[in-house]
Coordinates of C-alpha atoms and ligand atoms in Angstrom, one line a residue:
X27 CA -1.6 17.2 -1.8
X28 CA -4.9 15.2 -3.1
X29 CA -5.6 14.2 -6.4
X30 CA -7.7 17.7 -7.0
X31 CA -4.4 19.5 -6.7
X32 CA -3.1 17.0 -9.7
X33 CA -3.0 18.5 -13.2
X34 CA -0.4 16.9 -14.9
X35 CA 0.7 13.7 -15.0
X36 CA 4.3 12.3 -15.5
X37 CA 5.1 8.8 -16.9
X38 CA 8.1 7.1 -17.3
X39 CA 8.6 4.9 -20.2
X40 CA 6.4 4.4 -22.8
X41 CA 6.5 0.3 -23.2
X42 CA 3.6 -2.0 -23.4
X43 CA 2.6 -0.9 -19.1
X44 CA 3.8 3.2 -19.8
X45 CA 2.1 3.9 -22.9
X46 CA -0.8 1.9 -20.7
X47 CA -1.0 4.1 -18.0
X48 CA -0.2 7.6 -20.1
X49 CA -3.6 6.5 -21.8
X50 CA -5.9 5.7 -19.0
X51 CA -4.8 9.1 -17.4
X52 CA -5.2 11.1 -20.9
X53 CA -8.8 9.5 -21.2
X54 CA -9.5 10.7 -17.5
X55 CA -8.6 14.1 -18.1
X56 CA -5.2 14.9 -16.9
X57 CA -2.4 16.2 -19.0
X58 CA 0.1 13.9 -19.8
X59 CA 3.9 14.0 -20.5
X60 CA 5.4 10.8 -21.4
X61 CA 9.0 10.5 -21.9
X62 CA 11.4 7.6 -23.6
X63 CA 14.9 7.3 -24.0
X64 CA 15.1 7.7 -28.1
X65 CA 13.1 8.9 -30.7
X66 CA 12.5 5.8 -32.0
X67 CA 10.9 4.0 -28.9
X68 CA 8.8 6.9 -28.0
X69 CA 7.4 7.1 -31.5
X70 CA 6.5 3.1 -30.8
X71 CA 5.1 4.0 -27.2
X72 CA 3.2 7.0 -28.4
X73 CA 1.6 5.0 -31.7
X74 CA 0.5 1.8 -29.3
X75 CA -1.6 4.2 -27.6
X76 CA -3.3 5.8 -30.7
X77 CA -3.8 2.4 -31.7
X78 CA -5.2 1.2 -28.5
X79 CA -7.8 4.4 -28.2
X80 CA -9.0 3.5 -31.9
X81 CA -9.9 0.0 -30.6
X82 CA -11.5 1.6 -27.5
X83 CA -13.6 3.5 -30.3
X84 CA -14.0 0.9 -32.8
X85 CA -15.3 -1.1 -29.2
X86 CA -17.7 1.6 -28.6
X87 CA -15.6 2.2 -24.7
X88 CA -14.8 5.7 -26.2
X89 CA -16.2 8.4 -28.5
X90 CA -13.6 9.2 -31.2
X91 CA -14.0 13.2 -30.2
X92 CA -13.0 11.8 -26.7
X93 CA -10.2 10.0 -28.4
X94 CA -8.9 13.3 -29.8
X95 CA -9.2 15.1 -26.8
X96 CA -7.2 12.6 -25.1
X97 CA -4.8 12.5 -27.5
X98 CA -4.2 16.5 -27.7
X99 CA -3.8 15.8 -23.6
X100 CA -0.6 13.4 -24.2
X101 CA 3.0 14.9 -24.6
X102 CA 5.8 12.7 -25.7
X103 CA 9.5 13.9 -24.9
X104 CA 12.8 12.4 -24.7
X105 CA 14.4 15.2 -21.7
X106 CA 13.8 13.5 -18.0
X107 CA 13.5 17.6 -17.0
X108 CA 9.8 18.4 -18.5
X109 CA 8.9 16.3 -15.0
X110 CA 9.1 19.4 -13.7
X111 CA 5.9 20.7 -14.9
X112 CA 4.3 17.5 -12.9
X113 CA 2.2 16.9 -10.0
X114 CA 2.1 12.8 -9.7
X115 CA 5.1 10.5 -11.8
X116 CA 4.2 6.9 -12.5
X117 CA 7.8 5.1 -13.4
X118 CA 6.8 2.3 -15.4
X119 CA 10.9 1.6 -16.5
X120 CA 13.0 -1.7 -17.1
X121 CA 12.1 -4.2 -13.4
X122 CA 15.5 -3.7 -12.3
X123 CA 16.7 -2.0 -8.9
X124 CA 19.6 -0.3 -9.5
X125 CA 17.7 1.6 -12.7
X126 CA 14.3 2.0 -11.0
X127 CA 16.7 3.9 -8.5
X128 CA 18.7 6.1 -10.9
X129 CA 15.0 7.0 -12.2
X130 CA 13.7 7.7 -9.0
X131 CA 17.2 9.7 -7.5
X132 CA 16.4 12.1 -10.9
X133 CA 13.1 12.6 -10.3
X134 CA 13.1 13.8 -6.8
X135 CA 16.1 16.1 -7.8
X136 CA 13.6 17.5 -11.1
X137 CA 10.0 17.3 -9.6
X138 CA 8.5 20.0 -7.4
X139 CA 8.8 18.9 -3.8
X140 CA 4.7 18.6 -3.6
X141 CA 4.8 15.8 -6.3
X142 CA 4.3 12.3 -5.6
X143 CA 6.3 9.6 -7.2
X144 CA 5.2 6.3 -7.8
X145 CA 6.3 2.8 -9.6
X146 CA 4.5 0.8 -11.2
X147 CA 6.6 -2.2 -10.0
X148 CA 5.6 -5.6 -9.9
X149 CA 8.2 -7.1 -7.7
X150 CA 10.6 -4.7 -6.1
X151 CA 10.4 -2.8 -3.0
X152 CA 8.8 0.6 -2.5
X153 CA 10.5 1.5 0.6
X154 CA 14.0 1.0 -1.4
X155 CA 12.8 3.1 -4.0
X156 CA 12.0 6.1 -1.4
X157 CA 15.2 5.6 0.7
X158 CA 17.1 7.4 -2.3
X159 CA 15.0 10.6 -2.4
X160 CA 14.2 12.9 -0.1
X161 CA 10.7 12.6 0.1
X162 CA 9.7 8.6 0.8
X163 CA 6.1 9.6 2.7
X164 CA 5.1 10.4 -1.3
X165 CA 6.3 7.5 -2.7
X166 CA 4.1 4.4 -3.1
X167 CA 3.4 1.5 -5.5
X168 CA 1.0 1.6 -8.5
X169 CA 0.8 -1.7 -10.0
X170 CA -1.7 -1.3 -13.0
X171 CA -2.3 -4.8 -15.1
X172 CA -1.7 -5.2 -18.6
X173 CA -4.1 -3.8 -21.1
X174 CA -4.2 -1.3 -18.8
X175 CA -7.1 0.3 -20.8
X176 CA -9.2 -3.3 -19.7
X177 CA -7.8 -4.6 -16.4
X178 CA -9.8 -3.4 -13.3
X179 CA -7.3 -3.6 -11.0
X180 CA -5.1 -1.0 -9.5
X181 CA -2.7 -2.9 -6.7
X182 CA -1.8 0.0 -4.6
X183 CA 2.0 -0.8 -2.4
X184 CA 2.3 0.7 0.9
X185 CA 6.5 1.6 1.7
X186 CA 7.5 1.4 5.2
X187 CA 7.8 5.4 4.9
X188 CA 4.7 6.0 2.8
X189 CA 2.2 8.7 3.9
X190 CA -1.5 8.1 4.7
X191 CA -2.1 10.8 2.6
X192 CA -0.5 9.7 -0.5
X193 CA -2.4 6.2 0.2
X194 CA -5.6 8.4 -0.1
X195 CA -4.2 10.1 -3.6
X196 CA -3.6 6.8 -4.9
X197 CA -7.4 5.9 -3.7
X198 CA -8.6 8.8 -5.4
X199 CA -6.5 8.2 -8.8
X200 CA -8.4 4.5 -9.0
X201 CA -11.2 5.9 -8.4
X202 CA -11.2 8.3 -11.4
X203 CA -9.4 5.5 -13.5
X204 CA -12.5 3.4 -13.0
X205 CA -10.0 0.8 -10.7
X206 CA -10.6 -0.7 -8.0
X207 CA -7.6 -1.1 -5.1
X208 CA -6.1 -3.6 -3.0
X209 CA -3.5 -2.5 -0.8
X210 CA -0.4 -4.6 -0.3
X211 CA 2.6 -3.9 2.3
X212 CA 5.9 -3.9 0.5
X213 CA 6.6 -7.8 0.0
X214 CA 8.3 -9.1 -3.6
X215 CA 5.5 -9.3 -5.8
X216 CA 2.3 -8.1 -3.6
X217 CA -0.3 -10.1 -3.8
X218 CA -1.1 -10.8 -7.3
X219 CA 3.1 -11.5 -8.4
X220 CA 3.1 -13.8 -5.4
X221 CA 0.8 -16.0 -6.8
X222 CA 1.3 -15.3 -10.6
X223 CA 4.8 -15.9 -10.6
X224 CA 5.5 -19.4 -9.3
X225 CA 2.1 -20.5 -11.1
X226 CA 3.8 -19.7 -14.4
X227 CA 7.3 -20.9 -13.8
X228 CA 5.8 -24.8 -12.6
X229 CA 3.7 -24.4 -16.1
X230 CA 7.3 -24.5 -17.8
X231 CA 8.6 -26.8 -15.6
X232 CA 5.5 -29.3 -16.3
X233 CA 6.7 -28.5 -19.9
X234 CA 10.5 -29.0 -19.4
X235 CA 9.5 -32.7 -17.6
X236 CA 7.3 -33.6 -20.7
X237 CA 4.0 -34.2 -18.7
X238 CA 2.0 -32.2 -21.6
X239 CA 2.5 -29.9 -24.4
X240 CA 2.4 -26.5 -24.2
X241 CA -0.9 -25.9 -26.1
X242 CA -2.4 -28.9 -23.8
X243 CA -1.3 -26.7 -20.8
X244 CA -2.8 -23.7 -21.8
X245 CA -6.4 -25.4 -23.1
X246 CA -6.5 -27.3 -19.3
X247 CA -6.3 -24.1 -17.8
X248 CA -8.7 -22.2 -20.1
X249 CA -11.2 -24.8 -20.2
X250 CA -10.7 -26.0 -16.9
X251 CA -10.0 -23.1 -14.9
X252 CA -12.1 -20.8 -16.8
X253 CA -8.6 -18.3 -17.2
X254 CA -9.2 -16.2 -20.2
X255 CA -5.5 -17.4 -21.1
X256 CA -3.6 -20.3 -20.3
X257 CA 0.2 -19.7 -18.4
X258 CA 2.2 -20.0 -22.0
X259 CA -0.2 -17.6 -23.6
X260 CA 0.2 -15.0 -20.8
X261 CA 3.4 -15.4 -20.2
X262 CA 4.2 -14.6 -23.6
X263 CA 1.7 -11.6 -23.1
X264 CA 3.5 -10.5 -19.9
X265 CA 7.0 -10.7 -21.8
X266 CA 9.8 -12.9 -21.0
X267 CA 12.1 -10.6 -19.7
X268 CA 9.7 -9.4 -18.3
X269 CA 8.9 -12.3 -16.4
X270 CA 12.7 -13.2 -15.5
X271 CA 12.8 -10.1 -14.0
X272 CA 10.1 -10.5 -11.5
X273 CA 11.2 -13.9 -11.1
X274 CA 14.6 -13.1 -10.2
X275 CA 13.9 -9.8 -7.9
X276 CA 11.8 -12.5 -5.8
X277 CA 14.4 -15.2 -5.2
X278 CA 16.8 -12.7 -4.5
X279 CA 14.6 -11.8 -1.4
X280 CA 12.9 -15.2 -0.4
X281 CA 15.7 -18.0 -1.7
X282 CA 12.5 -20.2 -2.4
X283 CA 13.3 -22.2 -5.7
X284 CA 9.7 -22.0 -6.1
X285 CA 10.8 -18.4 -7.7
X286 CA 13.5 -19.7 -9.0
X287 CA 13.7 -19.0 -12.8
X288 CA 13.6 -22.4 -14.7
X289 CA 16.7 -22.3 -17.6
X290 CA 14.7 -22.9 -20.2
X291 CA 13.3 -19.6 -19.3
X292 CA 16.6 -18.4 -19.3
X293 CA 17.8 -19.6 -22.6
X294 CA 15.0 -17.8 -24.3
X295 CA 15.5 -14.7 -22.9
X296 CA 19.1 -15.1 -23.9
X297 CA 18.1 -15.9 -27.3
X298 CA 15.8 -12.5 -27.3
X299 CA 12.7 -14.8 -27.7
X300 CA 10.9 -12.3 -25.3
X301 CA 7.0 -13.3 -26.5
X302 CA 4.4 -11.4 -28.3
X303 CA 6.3 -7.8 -28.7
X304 CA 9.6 -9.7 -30.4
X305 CA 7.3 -11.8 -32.6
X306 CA 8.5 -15.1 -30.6
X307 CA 8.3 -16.4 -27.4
X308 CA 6.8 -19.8 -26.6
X309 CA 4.5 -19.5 -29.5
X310 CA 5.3 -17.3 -32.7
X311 CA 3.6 -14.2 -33.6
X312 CA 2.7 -12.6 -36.9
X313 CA 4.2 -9.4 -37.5
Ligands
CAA403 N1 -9.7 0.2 -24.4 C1 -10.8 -0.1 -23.7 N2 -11.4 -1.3 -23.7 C2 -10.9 -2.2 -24.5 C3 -9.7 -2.0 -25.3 C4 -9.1 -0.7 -25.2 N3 -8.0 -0.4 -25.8 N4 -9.4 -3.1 -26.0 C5 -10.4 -4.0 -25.7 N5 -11.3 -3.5 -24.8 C6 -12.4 -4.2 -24.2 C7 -13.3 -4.8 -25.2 O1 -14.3 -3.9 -25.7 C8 -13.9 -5.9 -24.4 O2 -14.9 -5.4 -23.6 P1 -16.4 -6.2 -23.3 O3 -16.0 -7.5 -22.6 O4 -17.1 -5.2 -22.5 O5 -16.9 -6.4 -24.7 C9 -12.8 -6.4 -23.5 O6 -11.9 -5.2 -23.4 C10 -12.0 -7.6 -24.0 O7 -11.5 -7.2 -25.3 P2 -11.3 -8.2 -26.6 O8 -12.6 -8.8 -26.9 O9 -10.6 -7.4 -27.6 O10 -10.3 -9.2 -26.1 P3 -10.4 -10.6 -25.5 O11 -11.8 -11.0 -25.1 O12 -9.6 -11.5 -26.4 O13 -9.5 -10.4 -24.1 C11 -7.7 -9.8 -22.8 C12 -8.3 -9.8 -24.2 C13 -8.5 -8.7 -22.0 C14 -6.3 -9.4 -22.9 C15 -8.0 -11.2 -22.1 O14 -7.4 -12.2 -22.9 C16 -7.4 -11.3 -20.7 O15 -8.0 -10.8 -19.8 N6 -6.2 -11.9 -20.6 C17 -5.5 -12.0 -19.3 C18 -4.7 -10.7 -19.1 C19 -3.9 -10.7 -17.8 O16 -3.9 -11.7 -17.1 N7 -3.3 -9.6 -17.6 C20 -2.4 -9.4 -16.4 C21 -1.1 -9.8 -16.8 S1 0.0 -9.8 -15.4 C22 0.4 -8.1 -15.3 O17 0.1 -7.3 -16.1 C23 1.2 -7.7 -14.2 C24 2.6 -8.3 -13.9 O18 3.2 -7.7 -13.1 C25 3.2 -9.4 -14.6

């Protein structure tokens, strides 16, 4: 199959990366069903885009009669089984293994056998995620960035299984999303996680040692580094759990406390301090 063959698009979840990706495809012309697991997150998911394509207008990146003709494009639904009417499925679900694979066992026994599936994980493995269907040359990694409307990046992960030719789909599907691609083999965290992930766990640790406050942290590496946020700002951005997830999934596989998840990070989690989207994290939010 190549990406001319694709019509409609499935998505799975419709959090802050989901409702993400259902727009970017919408605004690039595909037909989009997005599903959720309850009427009131989908109606959350589905709203976060609207908003985002009014910014995109009120920005001047899209004409508001583009906006509407996205939007009639995008199909919200709660039943896992309207995948069926789907060419391509991004999973963009909870970073955890065990669900990723219940999500991806479903989907292979509800999509047409021509349909590609693809995660948008950050961490896990690809190859893991195709050993429980029965189709793992069309599964492959997607890794958008968050906005996914503004990030250029598409971070494309290669399973041990995947197909050349569902490489090329995934080349093609940048290409229309205005990405561009790097390829990573299937290591915990690709390339940009590998870095990301123990740069923002040390900011935390510098924190937990007092060597400077948080807001000093973040200015250093704005100012000095030129980052358009400093670690406690993005991390906050990114989402805790978020976060401890990744974190977590990667010293499973390496045992290098350098992915180890400091307990402060922990404790917040815990305490459902989960950054910008719960109004608190390491700095509070307005509602
Ligand atoms: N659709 C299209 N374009 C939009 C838009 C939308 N919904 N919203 C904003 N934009 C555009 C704006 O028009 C603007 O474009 P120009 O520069 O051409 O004018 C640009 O995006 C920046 O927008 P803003 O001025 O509103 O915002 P900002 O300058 O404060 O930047 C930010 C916001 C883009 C989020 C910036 O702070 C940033 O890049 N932060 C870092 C984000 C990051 O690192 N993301 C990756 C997180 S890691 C991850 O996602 C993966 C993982 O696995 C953990």
């Amino acid at each position: 199959m190549t990406l001319q063959d694709v019509r409609t698009v499935g998505v799975v979840g419709c959090g802050l990366m989901g409702s993400g990706i259902a727009e970017v495809c919408a605004r690039a012309g595909f037909q989009v069903i997005v599903r959720e697991v309850n009427e009131d997150l989908l109606r959350k998911g589905l709203d976060r885009i609207r908003a985002s394509m009014a910014k995109a207008v009120e920005r001047g990146k899209l004409a508001a009669a583009e906006m509407e003709a996205a939007w009639g494009r995008i199909r919200g639904t709660l039943r896992m089984e309207d995948f069926a009417a789907c060419d391509l499925i991004i999973e963009a679900v909870v970073e955890d293994m065990p669900t990723k694979k219940q999500v991806f066992a479903e989907l292979d026994r509800i999509c047409p056998p021509h349909a590609v599936l693809a995660s948008n994980t950050s961490s896990l493995s690809i190859t893991e995620l195709g050993s429980v269907t029965r189709r793992p040359e069309k599964v492959i990694g997607f890794h958008f960035f968050n906005p996914v409307p503004v990030m250029p990046l598409l971070e494309i992960v290669i399973g041990l299984q995947t197909a050349e030719e569902t490489v090329a789909l995934g080349r093609a599907l940048a290409e229309r999303l205005n990405k561009t691609v790097v390829i990573s083999k299937d290591r915990p965290g690709f390339i940009v996680n590998r870095l990301l992930i123990p740069y923002l766990l040390d900011a935390i640790r510098l924190l937990e040692e007092g060597v400077a406050t948080m807001e000093d942290i973040d200015t250093a590496i704005r100012l000095g580094l030129n980052h358009p946020m400093g670690p406690f700002t993005l991390m906050d951005f990114v989402g805790l759990d978020t976060l401890l997830f990744i974190a977590d999934a990667m010293f499973e596989e390496f045992k290098d406390p350098r992915y180890a998840a400091p307990p402060l990070l922990r404790r917040m989690v815990a305490a459902g301090w989960l950054g910008r989207k719960s109004g608190k994290g390491f700095y509070t939010y307005a509602a």
